[in-house]
PDB file of C-alpha atoms in Angstrom:
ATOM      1  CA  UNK F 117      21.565  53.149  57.010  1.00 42.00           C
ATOM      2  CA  UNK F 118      22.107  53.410  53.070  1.00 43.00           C
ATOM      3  CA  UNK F 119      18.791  53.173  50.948  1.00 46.00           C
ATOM      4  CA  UNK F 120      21.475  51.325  48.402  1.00 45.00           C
ATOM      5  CA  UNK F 121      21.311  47.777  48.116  1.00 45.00           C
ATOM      6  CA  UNK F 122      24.716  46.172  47.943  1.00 52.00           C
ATOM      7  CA  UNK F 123      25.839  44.373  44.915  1.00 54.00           C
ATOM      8  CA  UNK F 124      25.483  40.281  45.629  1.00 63.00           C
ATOM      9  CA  UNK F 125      29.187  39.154  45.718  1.00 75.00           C
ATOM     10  CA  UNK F 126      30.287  36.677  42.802  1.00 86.00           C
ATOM     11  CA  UNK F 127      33.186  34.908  41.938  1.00 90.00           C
ATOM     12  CA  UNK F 128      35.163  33.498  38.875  1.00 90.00           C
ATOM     13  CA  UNK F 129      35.150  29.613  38.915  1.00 85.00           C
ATOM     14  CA  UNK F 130      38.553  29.476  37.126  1.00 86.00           C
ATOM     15  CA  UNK F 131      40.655  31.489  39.015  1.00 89.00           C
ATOM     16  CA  UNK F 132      38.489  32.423  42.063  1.00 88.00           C
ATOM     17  CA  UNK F 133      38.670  36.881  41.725  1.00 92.00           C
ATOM     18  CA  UNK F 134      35.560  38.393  43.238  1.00 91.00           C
ATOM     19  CA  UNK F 135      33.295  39.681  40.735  1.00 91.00           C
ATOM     20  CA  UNK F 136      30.754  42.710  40.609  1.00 89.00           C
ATOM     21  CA  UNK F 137      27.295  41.166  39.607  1.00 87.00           C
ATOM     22  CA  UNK F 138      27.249  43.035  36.252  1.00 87.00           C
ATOM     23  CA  UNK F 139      30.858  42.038  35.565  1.00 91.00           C
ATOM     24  CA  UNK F 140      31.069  41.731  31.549  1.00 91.00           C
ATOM     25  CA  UNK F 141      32.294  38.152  31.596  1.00 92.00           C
ATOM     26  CA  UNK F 142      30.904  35.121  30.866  1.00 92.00           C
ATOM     27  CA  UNK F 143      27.736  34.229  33.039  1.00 91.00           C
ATOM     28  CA  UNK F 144      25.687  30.885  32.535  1.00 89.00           C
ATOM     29  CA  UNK F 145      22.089  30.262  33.583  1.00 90.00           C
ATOM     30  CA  UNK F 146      22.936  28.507  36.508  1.00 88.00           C
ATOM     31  CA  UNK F 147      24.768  31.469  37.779  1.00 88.00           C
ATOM     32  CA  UNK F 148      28.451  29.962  36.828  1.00 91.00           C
ATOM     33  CA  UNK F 149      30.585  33.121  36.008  1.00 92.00           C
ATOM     34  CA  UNK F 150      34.140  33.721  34.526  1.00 92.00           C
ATOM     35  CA  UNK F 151      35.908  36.786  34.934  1.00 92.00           C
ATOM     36  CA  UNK F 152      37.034  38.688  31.561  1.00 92.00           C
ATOM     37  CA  UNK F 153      40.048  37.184  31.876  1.00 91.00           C
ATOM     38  CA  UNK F 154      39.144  33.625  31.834  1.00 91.00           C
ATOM     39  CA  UNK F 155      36.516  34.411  29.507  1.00 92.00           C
ATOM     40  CA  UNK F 156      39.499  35.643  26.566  1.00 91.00           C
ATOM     41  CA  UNK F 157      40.960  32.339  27.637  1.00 90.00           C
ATOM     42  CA  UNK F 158      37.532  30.041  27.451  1.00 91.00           C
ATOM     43  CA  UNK F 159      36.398  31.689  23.540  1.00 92.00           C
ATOM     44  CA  UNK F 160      40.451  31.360  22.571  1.00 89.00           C
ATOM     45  CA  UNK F 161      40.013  27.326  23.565  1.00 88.00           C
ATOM     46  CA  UNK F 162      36.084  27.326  21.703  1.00 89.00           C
ATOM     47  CA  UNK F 163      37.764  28.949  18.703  1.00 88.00           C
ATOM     48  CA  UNK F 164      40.550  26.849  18.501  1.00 84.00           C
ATOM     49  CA  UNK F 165      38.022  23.628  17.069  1.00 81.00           C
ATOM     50  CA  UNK F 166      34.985  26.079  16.704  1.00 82.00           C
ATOM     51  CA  UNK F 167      32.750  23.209  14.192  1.00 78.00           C
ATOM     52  CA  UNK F 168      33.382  20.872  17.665  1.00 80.00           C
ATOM     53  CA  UNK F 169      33.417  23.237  20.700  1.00 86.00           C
ATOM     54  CA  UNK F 170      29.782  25.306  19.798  1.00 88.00           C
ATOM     55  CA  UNK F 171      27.934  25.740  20.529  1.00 89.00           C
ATOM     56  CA  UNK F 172      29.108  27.579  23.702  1.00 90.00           C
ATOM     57  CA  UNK F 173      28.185  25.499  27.221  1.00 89.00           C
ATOM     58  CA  UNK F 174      29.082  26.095  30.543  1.00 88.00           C
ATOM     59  CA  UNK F 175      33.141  24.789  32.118  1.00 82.00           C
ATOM     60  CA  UNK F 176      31.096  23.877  35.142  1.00 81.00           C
ATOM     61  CA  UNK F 177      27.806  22.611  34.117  1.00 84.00           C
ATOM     62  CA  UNK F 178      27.766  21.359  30.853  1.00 83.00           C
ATOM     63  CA  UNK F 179      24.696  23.960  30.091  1.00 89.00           C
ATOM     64  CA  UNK F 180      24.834  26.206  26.821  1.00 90.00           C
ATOM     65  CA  UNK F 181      25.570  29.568  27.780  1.00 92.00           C
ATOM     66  CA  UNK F 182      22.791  32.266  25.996  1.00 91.00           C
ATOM     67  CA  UNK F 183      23.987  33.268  22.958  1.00 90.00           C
ATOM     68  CA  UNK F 184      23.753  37.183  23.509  1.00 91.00           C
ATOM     69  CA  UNK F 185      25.989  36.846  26.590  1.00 92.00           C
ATOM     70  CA  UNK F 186      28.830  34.904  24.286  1.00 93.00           C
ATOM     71  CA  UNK F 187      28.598  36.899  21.523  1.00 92.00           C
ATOM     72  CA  UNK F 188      29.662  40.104  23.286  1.00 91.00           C
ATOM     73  CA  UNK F 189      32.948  38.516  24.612  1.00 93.00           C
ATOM     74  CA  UNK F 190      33.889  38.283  20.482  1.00 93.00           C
ATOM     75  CA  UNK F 191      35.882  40.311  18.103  1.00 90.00           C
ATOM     76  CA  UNK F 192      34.213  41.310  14.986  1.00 87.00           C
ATOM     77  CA  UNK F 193      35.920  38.341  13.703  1.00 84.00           C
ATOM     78  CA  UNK F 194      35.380  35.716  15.927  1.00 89.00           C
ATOM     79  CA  UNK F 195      31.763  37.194  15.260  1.00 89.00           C
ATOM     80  CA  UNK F 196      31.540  36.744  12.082  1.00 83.00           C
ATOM     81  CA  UNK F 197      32.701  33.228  12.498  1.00 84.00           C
ATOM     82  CA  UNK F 198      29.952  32.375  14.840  1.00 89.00           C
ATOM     83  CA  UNK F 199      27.253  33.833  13.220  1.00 85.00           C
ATOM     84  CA  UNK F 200      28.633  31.984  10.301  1.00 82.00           C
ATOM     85  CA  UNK F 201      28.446  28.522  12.375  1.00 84.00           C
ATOM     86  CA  UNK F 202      24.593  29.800  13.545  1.00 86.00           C
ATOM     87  CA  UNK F 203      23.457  29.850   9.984  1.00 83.00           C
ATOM     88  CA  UNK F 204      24.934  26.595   9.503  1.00 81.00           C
ATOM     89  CA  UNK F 205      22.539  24.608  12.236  1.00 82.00           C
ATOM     90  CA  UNK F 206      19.840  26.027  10.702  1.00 82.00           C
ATOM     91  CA  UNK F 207      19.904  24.925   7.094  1.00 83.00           C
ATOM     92  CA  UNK F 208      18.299  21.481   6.019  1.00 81.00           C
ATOM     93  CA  UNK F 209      19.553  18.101   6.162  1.00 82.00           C
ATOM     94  CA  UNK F 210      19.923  18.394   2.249  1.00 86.00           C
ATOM     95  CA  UNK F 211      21.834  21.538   2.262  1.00 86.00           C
ATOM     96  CA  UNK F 212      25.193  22.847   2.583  1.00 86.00           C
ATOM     97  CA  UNK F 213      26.990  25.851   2.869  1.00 85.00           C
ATOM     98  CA  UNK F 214      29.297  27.194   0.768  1.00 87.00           C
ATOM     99  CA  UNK F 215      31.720  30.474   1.336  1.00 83.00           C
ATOM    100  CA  UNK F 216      34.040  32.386  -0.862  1.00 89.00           C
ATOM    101  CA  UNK F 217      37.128  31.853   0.559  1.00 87.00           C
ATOM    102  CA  UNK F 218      38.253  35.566  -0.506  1.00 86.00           C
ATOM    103  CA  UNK F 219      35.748  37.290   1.571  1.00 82.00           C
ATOM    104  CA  UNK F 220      32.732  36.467   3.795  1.00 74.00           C
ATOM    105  CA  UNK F 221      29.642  36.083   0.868  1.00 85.00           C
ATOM    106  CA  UNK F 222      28.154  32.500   1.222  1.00 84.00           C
ATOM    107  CA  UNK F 223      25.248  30.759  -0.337  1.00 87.00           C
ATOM    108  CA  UNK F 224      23.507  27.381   0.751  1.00 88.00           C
ATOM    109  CA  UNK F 225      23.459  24.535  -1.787  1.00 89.00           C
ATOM    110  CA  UNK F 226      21.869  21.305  -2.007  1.00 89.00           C
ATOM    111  CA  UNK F 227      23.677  18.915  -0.736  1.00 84.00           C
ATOM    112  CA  UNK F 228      23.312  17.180  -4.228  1.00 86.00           C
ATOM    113  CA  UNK F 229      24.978  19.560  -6.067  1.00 85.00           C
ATOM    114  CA  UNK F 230      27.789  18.557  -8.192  1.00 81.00           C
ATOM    115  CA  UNK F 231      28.982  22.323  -9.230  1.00 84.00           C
ATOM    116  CA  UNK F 232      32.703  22.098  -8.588  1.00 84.00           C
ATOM    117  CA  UNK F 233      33.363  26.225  -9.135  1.00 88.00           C
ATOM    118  CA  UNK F 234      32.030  29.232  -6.654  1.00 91.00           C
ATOM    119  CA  UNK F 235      30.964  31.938  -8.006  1.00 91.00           C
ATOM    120  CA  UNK F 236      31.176  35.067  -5.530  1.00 92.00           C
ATOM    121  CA  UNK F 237      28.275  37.361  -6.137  1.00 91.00           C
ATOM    122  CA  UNK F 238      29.523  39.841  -4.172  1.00 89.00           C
ATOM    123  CA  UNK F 239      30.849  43.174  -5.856  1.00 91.00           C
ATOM    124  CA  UNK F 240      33.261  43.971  -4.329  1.00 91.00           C
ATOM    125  CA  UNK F 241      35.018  39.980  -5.119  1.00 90.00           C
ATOM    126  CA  UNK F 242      33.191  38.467  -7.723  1.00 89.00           C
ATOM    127  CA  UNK F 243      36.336  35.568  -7.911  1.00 90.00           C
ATOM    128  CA  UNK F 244      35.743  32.219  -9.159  1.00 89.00           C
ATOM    129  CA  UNK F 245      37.066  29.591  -6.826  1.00 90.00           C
ATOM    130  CA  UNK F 246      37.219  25.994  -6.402  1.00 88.00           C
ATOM    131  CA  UNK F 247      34.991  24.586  -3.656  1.00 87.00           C
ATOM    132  CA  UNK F 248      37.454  22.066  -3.310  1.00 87.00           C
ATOM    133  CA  UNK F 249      40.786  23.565  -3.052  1.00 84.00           C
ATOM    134  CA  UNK F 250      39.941  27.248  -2.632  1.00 86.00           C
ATOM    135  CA  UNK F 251      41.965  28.365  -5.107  1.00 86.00           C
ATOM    136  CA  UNK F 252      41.547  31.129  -8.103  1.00 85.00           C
ATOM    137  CA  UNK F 253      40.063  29.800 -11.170  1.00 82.00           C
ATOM    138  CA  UNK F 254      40.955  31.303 -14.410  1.00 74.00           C
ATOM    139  CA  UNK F 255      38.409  30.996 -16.910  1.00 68.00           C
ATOM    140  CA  UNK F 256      38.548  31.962 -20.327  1.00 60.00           C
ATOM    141  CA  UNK F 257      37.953  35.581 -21.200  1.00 56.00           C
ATOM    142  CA  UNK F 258      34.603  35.473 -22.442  1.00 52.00           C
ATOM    143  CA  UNK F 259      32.492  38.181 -21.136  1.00 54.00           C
ATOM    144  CA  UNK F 260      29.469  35.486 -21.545  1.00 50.00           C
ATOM    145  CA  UNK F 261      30.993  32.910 -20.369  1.00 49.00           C
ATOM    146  CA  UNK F 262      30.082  33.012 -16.562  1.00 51.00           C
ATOM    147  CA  UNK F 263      25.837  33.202 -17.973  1.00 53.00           C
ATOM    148  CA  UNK F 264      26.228  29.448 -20.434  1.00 53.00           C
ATOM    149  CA  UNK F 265      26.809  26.321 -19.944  1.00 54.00           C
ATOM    150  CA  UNK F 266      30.111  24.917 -19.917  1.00 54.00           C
ATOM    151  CA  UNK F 267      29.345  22.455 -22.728  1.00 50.00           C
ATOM    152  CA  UNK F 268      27.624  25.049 -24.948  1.00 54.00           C
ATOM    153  CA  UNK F 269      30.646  27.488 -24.023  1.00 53.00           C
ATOM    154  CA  UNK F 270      32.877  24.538 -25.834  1.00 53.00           C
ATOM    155  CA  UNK F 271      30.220  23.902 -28.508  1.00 50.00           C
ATOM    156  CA  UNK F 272      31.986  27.498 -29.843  1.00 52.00           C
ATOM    157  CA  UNK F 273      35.240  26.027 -29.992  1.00 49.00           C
ATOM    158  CA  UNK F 274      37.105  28.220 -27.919  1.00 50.00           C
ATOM    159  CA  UNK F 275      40.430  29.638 -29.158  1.00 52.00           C
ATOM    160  CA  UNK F 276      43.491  27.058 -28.326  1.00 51.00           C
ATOM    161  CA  UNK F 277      45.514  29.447 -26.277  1.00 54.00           C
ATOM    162  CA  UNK F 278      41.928  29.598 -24.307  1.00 57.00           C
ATOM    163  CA  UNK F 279      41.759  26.268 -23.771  1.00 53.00           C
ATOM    164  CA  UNK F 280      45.536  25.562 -22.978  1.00 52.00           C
ATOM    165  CA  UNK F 281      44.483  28.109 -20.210  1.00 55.00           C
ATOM    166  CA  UNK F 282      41.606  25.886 -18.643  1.00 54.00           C
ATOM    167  CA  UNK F 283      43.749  22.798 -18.762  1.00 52.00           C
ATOM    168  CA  UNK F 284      47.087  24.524 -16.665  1.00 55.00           C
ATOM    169  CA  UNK F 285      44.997  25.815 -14.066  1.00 56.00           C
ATOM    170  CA  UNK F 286      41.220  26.577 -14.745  1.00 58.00           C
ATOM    171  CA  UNK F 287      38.380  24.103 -15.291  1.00 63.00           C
ATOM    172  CA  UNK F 288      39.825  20.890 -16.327  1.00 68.00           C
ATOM    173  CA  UNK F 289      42.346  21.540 -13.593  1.00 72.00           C
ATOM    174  CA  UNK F 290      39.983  21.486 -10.755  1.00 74.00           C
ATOM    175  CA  UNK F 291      38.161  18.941 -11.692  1.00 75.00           C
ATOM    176  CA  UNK F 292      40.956  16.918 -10.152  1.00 79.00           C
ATOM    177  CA  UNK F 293      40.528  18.572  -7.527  1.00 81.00           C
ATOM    178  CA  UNK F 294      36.602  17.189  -6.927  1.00 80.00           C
ATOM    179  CA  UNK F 295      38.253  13.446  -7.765  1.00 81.00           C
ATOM    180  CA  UNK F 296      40.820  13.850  -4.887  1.00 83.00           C
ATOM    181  CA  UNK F 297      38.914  15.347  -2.533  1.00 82.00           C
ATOM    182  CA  UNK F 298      38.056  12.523  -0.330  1.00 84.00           C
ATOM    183  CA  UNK F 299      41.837  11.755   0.411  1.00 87.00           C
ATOM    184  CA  UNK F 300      42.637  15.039   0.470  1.00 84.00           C
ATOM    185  CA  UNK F 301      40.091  15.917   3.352  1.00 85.00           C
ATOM    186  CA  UNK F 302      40.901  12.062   4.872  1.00 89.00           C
ATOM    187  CA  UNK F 303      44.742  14.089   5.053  1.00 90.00           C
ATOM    188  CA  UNK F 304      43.645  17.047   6.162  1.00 89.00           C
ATOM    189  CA  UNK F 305      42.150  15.999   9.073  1.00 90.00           C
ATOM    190  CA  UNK F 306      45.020  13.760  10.014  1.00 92.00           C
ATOM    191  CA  UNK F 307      47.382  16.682   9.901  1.00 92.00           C
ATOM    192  CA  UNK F 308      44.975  18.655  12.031  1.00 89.00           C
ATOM    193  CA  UNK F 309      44.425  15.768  14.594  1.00 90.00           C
ATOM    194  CA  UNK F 310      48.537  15.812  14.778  1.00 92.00           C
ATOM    195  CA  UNK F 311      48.687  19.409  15.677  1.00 91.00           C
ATOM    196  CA  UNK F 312      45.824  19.323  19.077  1.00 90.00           C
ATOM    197  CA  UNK F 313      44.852  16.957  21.870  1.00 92.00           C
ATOM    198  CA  UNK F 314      41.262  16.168  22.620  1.00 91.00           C
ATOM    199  CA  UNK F 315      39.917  15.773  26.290  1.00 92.00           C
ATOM    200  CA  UNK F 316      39.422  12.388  26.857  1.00 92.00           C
ATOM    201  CA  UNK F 317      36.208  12.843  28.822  1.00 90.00           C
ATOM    202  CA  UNK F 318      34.062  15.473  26.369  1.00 88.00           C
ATOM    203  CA  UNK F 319      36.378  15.665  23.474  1.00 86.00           C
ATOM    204  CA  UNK F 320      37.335  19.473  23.933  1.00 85.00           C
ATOM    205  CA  UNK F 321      40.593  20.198  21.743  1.00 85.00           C
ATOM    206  CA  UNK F 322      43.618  22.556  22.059  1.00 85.00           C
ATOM    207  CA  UNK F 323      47.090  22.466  22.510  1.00 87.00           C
ATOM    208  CA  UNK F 324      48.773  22.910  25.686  1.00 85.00           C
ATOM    209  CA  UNK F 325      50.724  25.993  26.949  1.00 76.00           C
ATOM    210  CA  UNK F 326      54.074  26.205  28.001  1.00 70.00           C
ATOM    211  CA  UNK F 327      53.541  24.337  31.359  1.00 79.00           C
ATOM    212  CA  UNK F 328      53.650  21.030  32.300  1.00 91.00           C
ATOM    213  CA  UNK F 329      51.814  17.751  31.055  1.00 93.00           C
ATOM    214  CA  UNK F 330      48.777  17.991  33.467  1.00 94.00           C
ATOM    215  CA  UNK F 331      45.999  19.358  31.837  1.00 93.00           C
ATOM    216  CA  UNK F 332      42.696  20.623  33.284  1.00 91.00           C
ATOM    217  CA  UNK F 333      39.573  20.292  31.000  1.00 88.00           C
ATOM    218  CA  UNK F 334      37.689  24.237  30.652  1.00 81.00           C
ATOM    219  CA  UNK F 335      34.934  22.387  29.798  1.00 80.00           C
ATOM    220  CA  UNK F 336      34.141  19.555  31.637  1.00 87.00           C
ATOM    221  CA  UNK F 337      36.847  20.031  34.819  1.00 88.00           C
ATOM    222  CA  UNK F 338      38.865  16.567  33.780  1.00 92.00           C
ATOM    223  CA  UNK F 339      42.032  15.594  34.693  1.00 94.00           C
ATOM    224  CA  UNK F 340      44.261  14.448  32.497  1.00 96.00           C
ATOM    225  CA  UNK F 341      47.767  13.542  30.799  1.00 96.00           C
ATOM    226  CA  UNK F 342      48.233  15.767  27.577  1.00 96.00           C
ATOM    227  CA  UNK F 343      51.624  13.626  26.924  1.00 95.00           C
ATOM    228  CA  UNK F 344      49.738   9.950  26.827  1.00 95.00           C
ATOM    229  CA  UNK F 345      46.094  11.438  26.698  1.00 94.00           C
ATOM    230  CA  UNK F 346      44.570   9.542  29.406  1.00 95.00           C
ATOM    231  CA  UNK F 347      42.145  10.677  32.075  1.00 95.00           C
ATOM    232  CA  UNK F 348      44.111  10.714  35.546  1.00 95.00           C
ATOM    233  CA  UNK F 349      41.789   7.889  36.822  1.00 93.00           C
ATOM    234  CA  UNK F 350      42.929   5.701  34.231  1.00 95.00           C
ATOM    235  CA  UNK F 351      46.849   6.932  34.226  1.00 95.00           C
ATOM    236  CA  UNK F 352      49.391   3.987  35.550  1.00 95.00           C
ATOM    237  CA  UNK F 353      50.628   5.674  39.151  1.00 94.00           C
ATOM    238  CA  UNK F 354      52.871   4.982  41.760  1.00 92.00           C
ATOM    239  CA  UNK F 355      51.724   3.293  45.132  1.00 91.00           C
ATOM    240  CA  UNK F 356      52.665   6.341  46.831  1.00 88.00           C
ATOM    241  CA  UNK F 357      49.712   8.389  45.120  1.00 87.00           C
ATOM    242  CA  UNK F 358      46.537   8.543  43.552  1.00 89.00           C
ATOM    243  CA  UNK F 359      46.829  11.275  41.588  1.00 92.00           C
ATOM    244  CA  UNK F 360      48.184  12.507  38.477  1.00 93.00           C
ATOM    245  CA  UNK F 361      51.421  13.701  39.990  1.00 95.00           C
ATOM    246  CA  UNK F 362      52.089   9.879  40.976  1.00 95.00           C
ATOM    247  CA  UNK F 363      51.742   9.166  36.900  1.00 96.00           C
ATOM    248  CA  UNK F 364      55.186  11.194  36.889  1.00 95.00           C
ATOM    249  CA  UNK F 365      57.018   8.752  39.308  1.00 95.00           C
ATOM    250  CA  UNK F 366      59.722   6.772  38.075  1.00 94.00           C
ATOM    251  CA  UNK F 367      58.701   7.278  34.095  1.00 95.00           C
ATOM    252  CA  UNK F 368      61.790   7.036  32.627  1.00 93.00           C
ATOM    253  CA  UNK F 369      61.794   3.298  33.957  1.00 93.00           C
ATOM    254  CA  UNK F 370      58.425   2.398  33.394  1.00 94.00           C
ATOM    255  CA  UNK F 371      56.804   2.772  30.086  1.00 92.00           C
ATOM    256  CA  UNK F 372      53.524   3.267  31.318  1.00 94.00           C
ATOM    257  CA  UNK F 373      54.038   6.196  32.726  1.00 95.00           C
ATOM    258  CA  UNK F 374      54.894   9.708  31.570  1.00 95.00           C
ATOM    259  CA  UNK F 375      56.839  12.893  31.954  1.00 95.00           C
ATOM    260  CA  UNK F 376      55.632  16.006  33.888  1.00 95.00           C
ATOM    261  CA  UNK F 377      57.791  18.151  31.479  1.00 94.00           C
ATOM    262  CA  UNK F 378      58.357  17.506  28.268  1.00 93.00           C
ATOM    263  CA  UNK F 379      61.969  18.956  28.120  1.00 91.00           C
ATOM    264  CA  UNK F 380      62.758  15.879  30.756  1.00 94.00           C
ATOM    265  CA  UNK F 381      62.435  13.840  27.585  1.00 94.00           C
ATOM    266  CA  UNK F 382      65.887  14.935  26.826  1.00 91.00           C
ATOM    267  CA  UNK F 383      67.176  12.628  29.619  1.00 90.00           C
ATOM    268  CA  UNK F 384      66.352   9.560  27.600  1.00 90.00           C
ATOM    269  CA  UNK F 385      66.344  10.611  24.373  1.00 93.00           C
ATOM    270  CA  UNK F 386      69.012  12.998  23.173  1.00 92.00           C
ATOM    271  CA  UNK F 387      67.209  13.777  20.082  1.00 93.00           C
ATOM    272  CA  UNK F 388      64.962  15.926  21.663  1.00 94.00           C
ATOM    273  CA  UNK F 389      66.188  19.364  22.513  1.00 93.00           C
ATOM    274  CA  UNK F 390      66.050  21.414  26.210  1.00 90.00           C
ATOM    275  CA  UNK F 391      63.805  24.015  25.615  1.00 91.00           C
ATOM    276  CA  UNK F 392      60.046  22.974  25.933  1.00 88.00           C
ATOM    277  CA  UNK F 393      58.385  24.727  23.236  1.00 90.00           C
ATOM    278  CA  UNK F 394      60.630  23.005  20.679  1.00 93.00           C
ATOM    279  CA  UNK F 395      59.746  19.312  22.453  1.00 92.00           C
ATOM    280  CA  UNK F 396      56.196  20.504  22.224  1.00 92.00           C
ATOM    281  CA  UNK F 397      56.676  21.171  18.507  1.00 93.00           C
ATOM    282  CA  UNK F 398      58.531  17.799  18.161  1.00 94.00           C
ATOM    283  CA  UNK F 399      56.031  15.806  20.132  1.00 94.00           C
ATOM    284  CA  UNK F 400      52.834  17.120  17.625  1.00 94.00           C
ATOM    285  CA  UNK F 401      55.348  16.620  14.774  1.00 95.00           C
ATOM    286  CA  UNK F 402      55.586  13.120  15.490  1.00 95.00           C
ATOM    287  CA  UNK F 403      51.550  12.934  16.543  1.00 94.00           C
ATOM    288  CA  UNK F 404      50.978  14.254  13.047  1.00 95.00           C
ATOM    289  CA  UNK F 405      53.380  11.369  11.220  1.00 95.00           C
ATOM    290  CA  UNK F 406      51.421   8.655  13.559  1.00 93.00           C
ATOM    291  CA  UNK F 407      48.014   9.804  12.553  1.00 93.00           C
ATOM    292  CA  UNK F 408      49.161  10.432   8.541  1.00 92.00           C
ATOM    293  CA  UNK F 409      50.232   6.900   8.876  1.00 92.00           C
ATOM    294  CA  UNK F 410      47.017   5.768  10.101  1.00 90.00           C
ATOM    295  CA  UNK F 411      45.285   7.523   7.392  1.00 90.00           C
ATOM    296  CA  UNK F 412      46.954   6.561   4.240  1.00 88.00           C
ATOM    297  CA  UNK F 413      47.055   3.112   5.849  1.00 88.00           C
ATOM    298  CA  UNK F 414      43.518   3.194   5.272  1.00 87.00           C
ATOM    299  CA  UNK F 415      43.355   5.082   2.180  1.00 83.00           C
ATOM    300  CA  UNK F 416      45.938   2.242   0.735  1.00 80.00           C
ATOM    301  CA  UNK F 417      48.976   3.878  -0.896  1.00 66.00           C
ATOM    302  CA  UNK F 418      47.621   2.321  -4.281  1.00 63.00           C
ATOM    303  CA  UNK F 419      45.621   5.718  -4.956  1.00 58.00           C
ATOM    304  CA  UNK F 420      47.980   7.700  -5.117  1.00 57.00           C
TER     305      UNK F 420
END
């Protein structure tokens, strides 16, 4: 008989390959695992709405997975993302951060704080940004500019090519930018809502692959439709089923109901082309419209 112990026997949840008991994958504290395969696919789906999807739980269990044991199935930077996300829970309730968007320097601010420009203190950058638009700032060149106050910087009556300068793009310019900034993030996230579908059940978001219309939640294990973004439970269905393939049955004659394939749209609708990828393209094209609609509905065209 061998004095070696045998390995205990796991299993991926996903896709169901038998796993060593060290495997390098994902493993959860109530001894869920993913193989390294499903893992890439689990962080690529966290990643793809990171501020919603961390932190990190379980696809089976709902539990948050320990943060040494996610960290090692990221790239350096995915990693830098995360640990940029950490430091972000653990700041007051009156602070924010703030990043240069050239590099990876950040600073917390008050919340309070009405500084519109970033200054990047790190040597190798050192660029002036806008925190609202991310964008280069040129400031005049004064070498002590960056250590006054703007006001007392004017009080010297800078030279008019100078100041023509700050009022095409530097300064003056941005602080548009500071004005604007609560329509422009209102847009923002329209556009963004266009391009991804949320789970209905725990509001995990992605966008689909080149398959069909039924969608699996990794996080929570929920059915659903990605076309009309119901749960299967609620989906309209055809007597003959209960489940989500029945939601399939007969769409093009009832409007309730939707297609498995989004390249079937083409049947009704000649406007949308044959191959798939391009009706998923079209279909998050017009998501986006719908939901920019929405939001300058509320905005009220008047402001702009």
């Amino acid at each position: 008989m061998s004095d070696k112990k045998d390995n205990k026997k796991l299993s991926c949840y996903a896709c169901g390959v038998e796993l060593e008991e060290d495997h390098i994958g994902i493993k959860c504290p109530q001894d869920h695992n993913l193989c390294a395969d499903c893992t890439q696919g689990y962080v690529e789906s966290i990643f793809e709405d990171y501020q919603a999807n961390l932190p990190p739980k379980c696809p089976m269990c709902n539990v948050e997975i320990p943060a040494l044991n996610f960290e090692r199935q990221l790239s350096p930077a995915l990693l830098t993302t995360y640990q940029f996300y950490v430091t972000s829970t653990k700041i007051a309730e009156d602070e924010t951060m703030r990043w240069c968007p050239k590099c990876n320097y950040f600073e917390i601010w008050a919340k309070s704080s009405t500084a519109t420009l970033f200054y990047c203190r790190n040597p190798s950058c050192e660029d002036v940004t806008c925190i609202f638009c991310d964008k280069n700032v040129k400031l005049p060149d004064y070498e002590e500019f960056a250590n006054k106050a703007f006001y007392d910087y004017l009080g010297e009556q800078a030279a008019e090519e100078e100041y023509e300068k700050m009022l095409e793009d530097g300064f003056f310019y941005h602080q548009v930018c500071a004005e604007l900034y609560p329509l422009k993030k209102k847009i923002d996230n329209a556009i963004e809502e266009g391009e991804k579908r949320r789970c209905p059940q725990c509001g995990l978001s992605g966008r689909k692959d080149e398959y069909c219309t039924h969608m699996t939640c990794s996080v929570c294990q929920t059915k659903w439709c990605y076309f009309c973004g119901k749960k299967e439970a609620d989906c309209d269905k055809d007597y003959t089923g209960n489940d989500i393939y029945a939601h399939n049955i007969e769409w093009i004659r009832n409007e309730k109901r939707c297609p498995m394939y989004f390249n079937q749209i083409q049947e009704l609708d000649a406007r949308w082309p044959e191959d798939d990828e391009d009706c998923l393209n079209r279909f998050h094209r017009l998501l986006t419209l719908k939901s920019l609609k929405q939001a300058l509905d509320e905005i009220g065209l008047q402001n702009y």
